[in-house]
Amino acid sequence: MGAPGDERENLMFRAIADVLRQIVGAIATVVTLPFRALARLFGGASRSTGRSGGRAGRARRV
């Protein structure tokens, strides 16, 4: 078993790692937001062309 100070150091490093993980997650969210917006924009445009298999698509397959 380690010295009593080792457990405190482990908790400190774990807390620092958690904070860094949250910061990196926030940065990743901010970086991916424009790409998500573009994907939604172009995804919405492709759905409006009638290729999504909506009501009209089902009516043709009778």
Short mmCIF file of C-alpha atoms in Angstrom, two decimals:
data_model
loop_
_atom_site.label_atom_id
_atom_site.label_comp_id
_atom_site.label_asym_id
_atom_site.label_seq_id
_atom_site.Cartn_x
_atom_site.Cartn_y
_atom_site.Cartn_z
CA MET A 1 0.00 0.00 0.00
CA GLY A 2 1.30 3.49 -0.78
CA ALA A 3 1.96 6.39 1.51
CA PRO A 4 -1.02 8.45 2.75
CA GLY A 5 -0.03 11.36 0.49
CA ASP A 6 -0.23 9.17 -2.63
CA GLU A 7 -4.00 8.87 -2.41
CA ARG A 8 -4.36 12.63 -2.13
CA GLU A 9 -2.11 13.10 -5.16
CA ASN A 10 -4.13 10.56 -7.12
CA LEU A 11 -7.34 12.44 -6.30
CA MET A 12 -5.73 15.73 -7.33
CA PHE A 13 -4.55 14.32 -10.66
CA ARG A 14 -7.95 12.77 -11.26
CA ALA A 15 -9.64 16.12 -10.57
CA ILE A 16 -7.24 17.90 -12.96
CA ALA A 17 -7.89 15.24 -15.61
CA ASP A 18 -11.66 15.69 -15.20
CA VAL A 19 -11.37 19.46 -15.63
CA LEU A 20 -9.18 19.05 -18.71
CA ARG A 21 -11.62 16.51 -20.13
CA GLN A 22 -14.49 18.97 -19.69
CA ILE A 23 -12.51 21.78 -21.31
CA VAL A 24 -11.60 19.60 -24.30
CA GLY A 25 -15.22 18.48 -24.61
CA ALA A 26 -16.41 22.09 -24.65
CA ILE A 27 -13.82 23.02 -27.28
CA ALA A 28 -14.84 20.04 -29.42
CA THR A 29 -18.48 21.08 -29.18
CA VAL A 30 -17.69 24.64 -30.26
CA VAL A 31 -15.49 23.45 -33.13
CA THR A 32 -18.08 21.01 -34.46
CA LEU A 33 -21.04 23.41 -34.26
CA PRO A 34 -20.48 25.01 -37.69
CA PHE A 35 -20.10 21.60 -39.30
CA ARG A 36 -23.29 20.37 -37.65
CA ALA A 37 -25.09 23.47 -38.89
CA LEU A 38 -23.87 22.87 -42.44
CA ALA A 39 -24.85 19.21 -42.27
CA ARG A 40 -28.32 20.13 -41.07
CA LEU A 41 -28.62 22.78 -43.77
CA PHE A 42 -27.62 20.45 -46.60
CA GLY A 43 -29.48 17.52 -45.07
CA GLY A 44 -32.65 19.59 -45.00
CA ALA A 45 -32.10 20.66 -48.61
CA SER A 46 -31.72 17.06 -49.80
CA ARG A 47 -34.85 15.97 -47.92
CA SER A 48 -36.91 18.67 -49.60
CA THR A 49 -36.16 17.22 -53.07
CA GLY A 50 -38.57 14.34 -52.50
CA ARG A 51 -35.97 11.58 -52.13
CA SER A 52 -36.73 10.94 -48.48
CA GLY A 53 -39.44 8.41 -49.25
CA GLY A 54 -42.18 10.58 -47.86
CA ARG A 55 -45.89 10.44 -48.64
CA ALA A 56 -45.42 10.94 -52.38
CA GLY A 57 -42.81 8.17 -52.55
CA ARG A 58 -45.11 5.69 -50.85
CA ALA A 59 -47.99 6.56 -53.16
CA ARG A 60 -45.88 5.74 -56.23
CA ARG A 61 -44.95 2.27 -54.96
CA VAL A 62 -48.50 0.92 -55.04
#
